[in-house]
Structure formats: C-alpha cells, structure tokens
Amino acid sequence: MATCNKRGRAFRHLPRAVALLMAGAAALAAAQDRPESLLPPGFGQSPAPTQPRATPRSGPSGTATPAPATTPTPRPTPADAVGALIDSLATPTPVATPSATPTPTIDPATLAEYELPASARRSLAVVGPAGPREGALGADVFAGADGRVAEVLMRRLSAPLPSRWMSILLRRTLAAQMETPRGVNGADFAAERAWLLLRMGEAQVARAVVQSVDAGNYTPKLYQVAINALLASSDPAGLCPLADRGAAVTGLGGYRVAQAMCAALVGDASRGSTLLRQVRRQRITDDFDLKLAEKLMGSGANGRRAVTVEWAGIDRLTTWRFGLSTATGVTIPEDYISYVGPQVRGWLATSPAVATTERAAMVDQAASYGVLSNVALVDFYAGLADNEQASRAQSAVANDLANAYGGNDEDARLAAIRSLWGDATRTPYGRLILTARAAARLPVVADRAEADRLVASMLSAGLDRSAARWAGAVKEGGDGWAMIALADPDHQSGVGYDMITSYAGSGDAKFKQQLFFAGMAGLGRLSRADTERGAEALDVRIGQRNAWTEAMDEAVADGRTGMVVLLCAVGMQTGNWRGVPPQALYRMVEALRSVGLDVEARMIAAEAIARA
C-alpha cells in the first residue's frame, strides 16, 4: 500500500490500496484459494455505495413515485368585524353558501417535532446499539481512522471467519455505539457494519445496528441493508416505519410490497389489498413472494386470508423468502437450508419466530461461529427438556446436559460430558462450547484421558483461570499443556524455545508447533533470542513485510483499535484454521495485545491449537 509507511497521510486511491492490502494478507496464506462466496443465491449483490436503481436479488423489485404535496388556499381575514356586523343588520343580504374550511398545512419541521422531539433524536456523529456495559468496544474504536478504508475492508471481508473468538471480537466492534470515523456518512457506515454482520450470521445484531439510526436519517444504502437485516431477523413488521420513504427513495419492490403488508397489519385490509393488486399487476415480483406477503397480511388485524404456500418449483432461498417464511410459521424445506451459506444457520439459530425444535440442528454450528455464547447454548438445550415437541435425540441431549452440570457425583458428570461429546475422534467444537462450564466444575485429576478436551472446552467460553488449574495435571507437550501456556492470564508457565520444540500435539504436529510458537511469540511470552531462533528453526516468517503488515503496524502505532480488528479479520480470509498461516497468527496476536485486547489475543491463540 503506497501510503501505509507514512502515518497520517490520506489514502488517495482506496480501491487499489485496499486491493493491495487484501492481496498482502492473501500472500501470507501461501497461495491458498480464496473461499467462494458464502452468501446464498440472491444475496450476492452487495448494496451500492451510491443511490441504487438496480434492484438487488434479495427481494421483490420495483419502483414507486412519491405523491406530490398540495398547499391549501389561505383563509381570508375580515378587515373590520364590527363594521361588517353593523352593515349586515342595517341591510339584509342573502346568506352565502358555506364552504369547508381548508386543512391547514403542517410544516414538515413541526410534524417531525411531534413524531420525534429534538431531545429524542440521535445524531449520525455517534451510531450503534451497544456500549462497553453491554460488551461492545468503546465509542472511540475508529477514532482517527479513515472511514472510507474501513468501509471497503468490511465490504470485502468473507464471513463467517474460521475463529470463533475473532468473530466475537468483530461483532463487539461492529455493534459498538461508536463515533463515526472521518470521510463517511454515519448512516452509510452503519449500513456497511450491518451488511458484514449479516454475512457473519449475526442477524439480530445487524437489525440493532440499522435501527440505531433514526428513520429520517436513512440513506439509500442503509435502506437496502435494512430490508435485508429486518428480514434476516424474522422481523418484517420492522419495515413499516421505513416502507413509504424506502419505496420512494430506493425504488425497491420489497418496500412496495411492505407498504401493502403494513397497511394490513394495522387493520387497513382494503388499502393493503389495493396496493398488493397494484404490485401484482406491475409484475414487480413472482407469485410465490406475493403469497408469502398475503399470508403475513392475513395474520394482521381484520385479516381473513387463508394462504397455502408450496415450495415446489422454487429455485432458491432469498432474504425475502427467509424472513416472511419464518415470521409466518412456514417451514423452509431442509434442501434449501443445506445449499445456502452457513450464515443462514446463524439467522435460524437466533430467530425467535422459529420453533425451538427446528433450531436445534443449527445452534451448535452457530455457537462455533461465535453467534451463540456458552450460556445461550446451555439455555437453549435446557429449554428442550420440557418441550413436548422435542425428538428423542433432542431430549437425550437435554438430559445429558442436566447430568453434566448437576449429576450426583464426579463420575456421573464426566460420563454425561463424554456422551455430549460423542464417540467421534474429533469432538465437534459446538459441543465443547456446550460443556464449558460443566468442565470447569470438575475437580482437577492428573493424567485424566479427557484433560485436553476439558481444557479446550473451558477456553471455548473464555474460562482461562479454570483451565489454568489444570496446568499440573495435563500431559506436558500435549494440546492441553499448549493451550494453558497460551491462555494463562498470569503467564506462569515459563515456556522457552526448548519447550516449544517439545510440543507434539494431536494432528499435524509441525503445523501446530508453528501455531504454538506464533502464539507465544505474539503474546510476548518468549525472549527475543528464543523468538528469532524459533522463527528460523520452524520456518515461521514473522518478519515478512507487505501491505497488510504495514497497515497493521500503522493501525497499532496510532492506537486505532477498530482498524486492528478489521485487519485481523482480513488475515483470516479462509474457511478453517488450517488455512491461517502461522506468521499471520503471530501478527494478529501481537497487534491485538498491543492495543489492549490481551484477553482476545490469548483466546484466539489457544483456539488455534484446539481447532487446527
């Protein structure tokens, strides 16, 4: 990147600069292929940064023309009311036919004041739904950054990321109630944040981000993203405050249909039917999408429609179909879920409109992406225990979970944990997350066969001190030992280069040894001499320089936490941990630690050992 080596200089050629930056990160991946788009068909069109006219494939299309405003004639005022009264008494005159008093025009500013008082309006200078008390990063997360560069980086990120902890950190960054960085509109920046959150599977957080902007401040780009965020979160009613102006500003057919749906939802079934007939006559969308709209309209006040929806012959799942199907209780066939991007499973797992039993197949994967926490996952499965609709397998998981946390003795709890992990050689990461706090409740026992997985389970939920208790009980040189050395908050492990080379974890021993070295060096837990020696001996090129590393160094030097997080995500543009180069892990861990995100750096480094 031409400007990375001089801090404070503006990025003059953003597309080329960011392309070089992304290419630099890709170079670290040893020429691995970029993963194909994870968006399902119909989702691939990103919202345009300028006023859009082309209709995205994510919903019905069309245009709308705003109705012209009219100004009534002003009411005449008598010149002399007393004189007119005397004249009328003296000389009888015919009485004129009374005319209707015209409706006075309400000034738009006055109307806006009634709808949303000035004291309640939100500025575009600070936008976002969450603060540090809710777990998000601080308001200054992008302070001093060039918002245009941040937008392009967000737009080009492929998601979900291979790291659960990196995804959690990215969500906390994007959801922050943050100061809008220079060079961008606050609403447009919110749109880019929400669009990335959707690709990460974070539909509910994406909705919160778009709704943190007042409707009067929406831009064309935010209207485009908002319709996707509200539908992905199974909240089509959330379109109602946006429908009229959204249709006028963007011309999107989805907002045209939303006008009809919202009219019916508030009890004006006649107007809703009229608007829907207009949409059908203009062939804005196909009949299947309109049937879904009719089904939603039938659920509103005075709705009397009984609409049957058949998926036969439908070629793909779109946000429109996802949102209206889940909101109206229409089951999406498994075939459609199986071929769409994995982020849709995150949408389903967190949709309050979808039955718990239907979400059960999605929640483990959603947790592995960082969408669900350990607590949320435990609460979900606990709810299946009393669910009469739960299958036998689902009830068995709920029963094992109860025993894992509340069994009569240690052996019963451990047996239940083993049952949840299954018989597979490699335990699904979602199940390690599920058992994290149950594992933390077990007493420390030396040489326990399950020790490595117990440590990985605890660290999947960030229970670093609970995991550190096992430091003397795990096998030296094993995975559990390495994870504790990386995650230990007090850094009491005393690992040097000789102990790095003694690590022989499961799986690809050489690759994991490289990751272990990269994590320890990035966390500053090796001496300079050991770092140089290990980099040479293990062939981890931590000194490699390119546009990505220079941009990272600049962001760290300027303390731009948000840019550091985005650049770390750029370094993880791969489908799984096997594609993350050790030298990239070193750069990411070192950068996060340098801007005060030590906990996240330790968890990411330990996760690499658990999942590689």
PDB file of N, CA, C and O in Angstrom, residues 22 42 45 85 98 158 173 179 341 357 373 397 441 482 485 527 581:
ATOM      1  N   MET A  22      -5.477  -6.421   0.813  1.00  0.00           N
ATOM      2  CA  MET A  22      -6.085  -7.749   0.848  1.00  0.00           C
ATOM      3  C   MET A  22      -5.148  -8.771   0.214  1.00  0.00           C
ATOM      4  O   MET A  22      -5.025  -9.902   0.669  1.00  0.00           O
ATOM      5  N   GLY A  42     -29.106 -15.019  -4.541  1.00  0.00           N
ATOM      6  CA  GLY A  42     -29.996 -13.905  -4.256  1.00  0.00           C
ATOM      7  C   GLY A  42     -29.429 -12.948  -3.236  1.00  0.00           C
ATOM      8  O   GLY A  42     -29.950 -11.873  -3.029  1.00  0.00           O
ATOM      9  N   GLN A  45     -25.511  -9.732  -4.266  1.00  0.00           N
ATOM     10  CA  GLN A  45     -25.372  -8.340  -4.646  1.00  0.00           C
ATOM     11  C   GLN A  45     -25.245  -7.477  -3.407  1.00  0.00           C
ATOM     12  O   GLN A  45     -26.194  -7.293  -2.675  1.00  0.00           O
ATOM     13  N   LEU A  85     -70.601  43.619  10.918  1.00  0.00           N
ATOM     14  CA  LEU A  85     -71.782  43.233  11.692  1.00  0.00           C
ATOM     15  C   LEU A  85     -72.866  44.315  11.614  1.00  0.00           C
ATOM     16  O   LEU A  85     -74.043  44.030  11.406  1.00  0.00           O
ATOM     17  N   PRO A  98     -72.128  28.167   2.743  1.00  0.00           N
ATOM     18  CA  PRO A  98     -70.876  27.983   3.499  1.00  0.00           C
ATOM     19  C   PRO A  98     -69.928  27.044   2.774  1.00  0.00           C
ATOM     20  O   PRO A  98     -70.344  26.093   2.118  1.00  0.00           O
ATOM     21  N   SER A 158     -14.785 -11.841   3.694  1.00  0.00           N
ATOM     22  CA  SER A 158     -15.577 -13.064   3.576  1.00  0.00           C
ATOM     23  C   SER A 158     -15.879 -13.579   4.974  1.00  0.00           C
ATOM     24  O   SER A 158     -14.999 -13.604   5.836  1.00  0.00           O
ATOM     25  N   THR A 173     -17.010  -5.106  17.988  1.00  0.00           N
ATOM     26  CA  THR A 173     -16.538  -3.882  17.341  1.00  0.00           C
ATOM     27  C   THR A 173     -17.642  -3.255  16.501  1.00  0.00           C
ATOM     28  O   THR A 173     -17.922  -2.052  16.607  1.00  0.00           O
ATOM     29  N   GLU A 179     -18.233   6.600  17.528  1.00  0.00           N
ATOM     30  CA  GLU A 179     -18.107   7.852  16.803  1.00  0.00           C
ATOM     31  C   GLU A 179     -17.843   7.534  15.331  1.00  0.00           C
ATOM     32  O   GLU A 179     -16.987   6.712  15.008  1.00  0.00           O
ATOM     33  N   GLY A 341     -25.484 -20.349   2.269  1.00  0.00           N
ATOM     34  CA  GLY A 341     -24.292 -20.082   3.066  1.00  0.00           C
ATOM     35  C   GLY A 341     -24.507 -20.395   4.529  1.00  0.00           C
ATOM     36  O   GLY A 341     -25.630 -20.351   5.044  1.00  0.00           O
ATOM     37  N   THR A 357     -37.470 -26.655  18.367  1.00  0.00           N
ATOM     38  CA  THR A 357     -37.078 -27.959  17.833  1.00  0.00           C
ATOM     39  C   THR A 357     -36.496 -27.856  16.430  1.00  0.00           C
ATOM     40  O   THR A 357     -35.668 -28.680  16.038  1.00  0.00           O
ATOM     41  N   SER A 373     -23.344 -17.762  22.666  1.00  0.00           N
ATOM     42  CA  SER A 373     -22.406 -17.964  23.767  1.00  0.00           C
ATOM     43  C   SER A 373     -22.667 -19.307  24.438  1.00  0.00           C
ATOM     44  O   SER A 373     -23.671 -19.981  24.172  1.00  0.00           O
ATOM     45  N   VAL A 397     -30.119 -35.118  24.591  1.00  0.00           N
ATOM     46  CA  VAL A 397     -29.102 -34.080  24.778  1.00  0.00           C
ATOM     47  C   VAL A 397     -29.442 -33.235  26.000  1.00  0.00           C
ATOM     48  O   VAL A 397     -28.569 -32.920  26.827  1.00  0.00           O
ATOM     49  N   ARG A 441     -16.442 -27.255  36.440  1.00  0.00           N
ATOM     50  CA  ARG A 441     -16.912 -27.696  37.758  1.00  0.00           C
ATOM     51  C   ARG A 441     -16.260 -29.003  38.207  1.00  0.00           C
ATOM     52  O   ARG A 441     -16.384 -29.394  39.365  1.00  0.00           O
ATOM     53  N   ALA A 482      -0.259 -26.884  25.880  1.00  0.00           N
ATOM     54  CA  ALA A 482      -0.006 -25.743  24.993  1.00  0.00           C
ATOM     55  C   ALA A 482      -1.095 -24.687  25.138  1.00  0.00           C
ATOM     56  O   ALA A 482      -0.806 -23.481  25.188  1.00  0.00           O
ATOM     57  N   ALA A 485      -0.607 -22.782  28.341  1.00  0.00           N
ATOM     58  CA  ALA A 485       0.535 -21.880  28.231  1.00  0.00           C
ATOM     59  C   ALA A 485       0.159 -20.601  27.489  1.00  0.00           C
ATOM     60  O   ALA A 485       0.634 -19.509  27.825  1.00  0.00           O
ATOM     61  N   SER A 527      11.501 -14.871  24.875  1.00  0.00           N
ATOM     62  CA  SER A 527      12.548 -13.862  24.794  1.00  0.00           C
ATOM     63  C   SER A 527      12.831 -13.551  23.332  1.00  0.00           C
ATOM     64  O   SER A 527      12.465 -14.313  22.423  1.00  0.00           O
ATOM     65  N   PRO A 581      -2.071 -18.881   8.132  1.00  0.00           N
ATOM     66  CA  PRO A 581      -0.619 -19.052   8.222  1.00  0.00           C
ATOM     67  C   PRO A 581      -0.112 -18.691   9.616  1.00  0.00           C
ATOM     68  O   PRO A 581      -0.583 -17.731  10.228  1.00  0.00           O
TER      69      PRO A 581
END
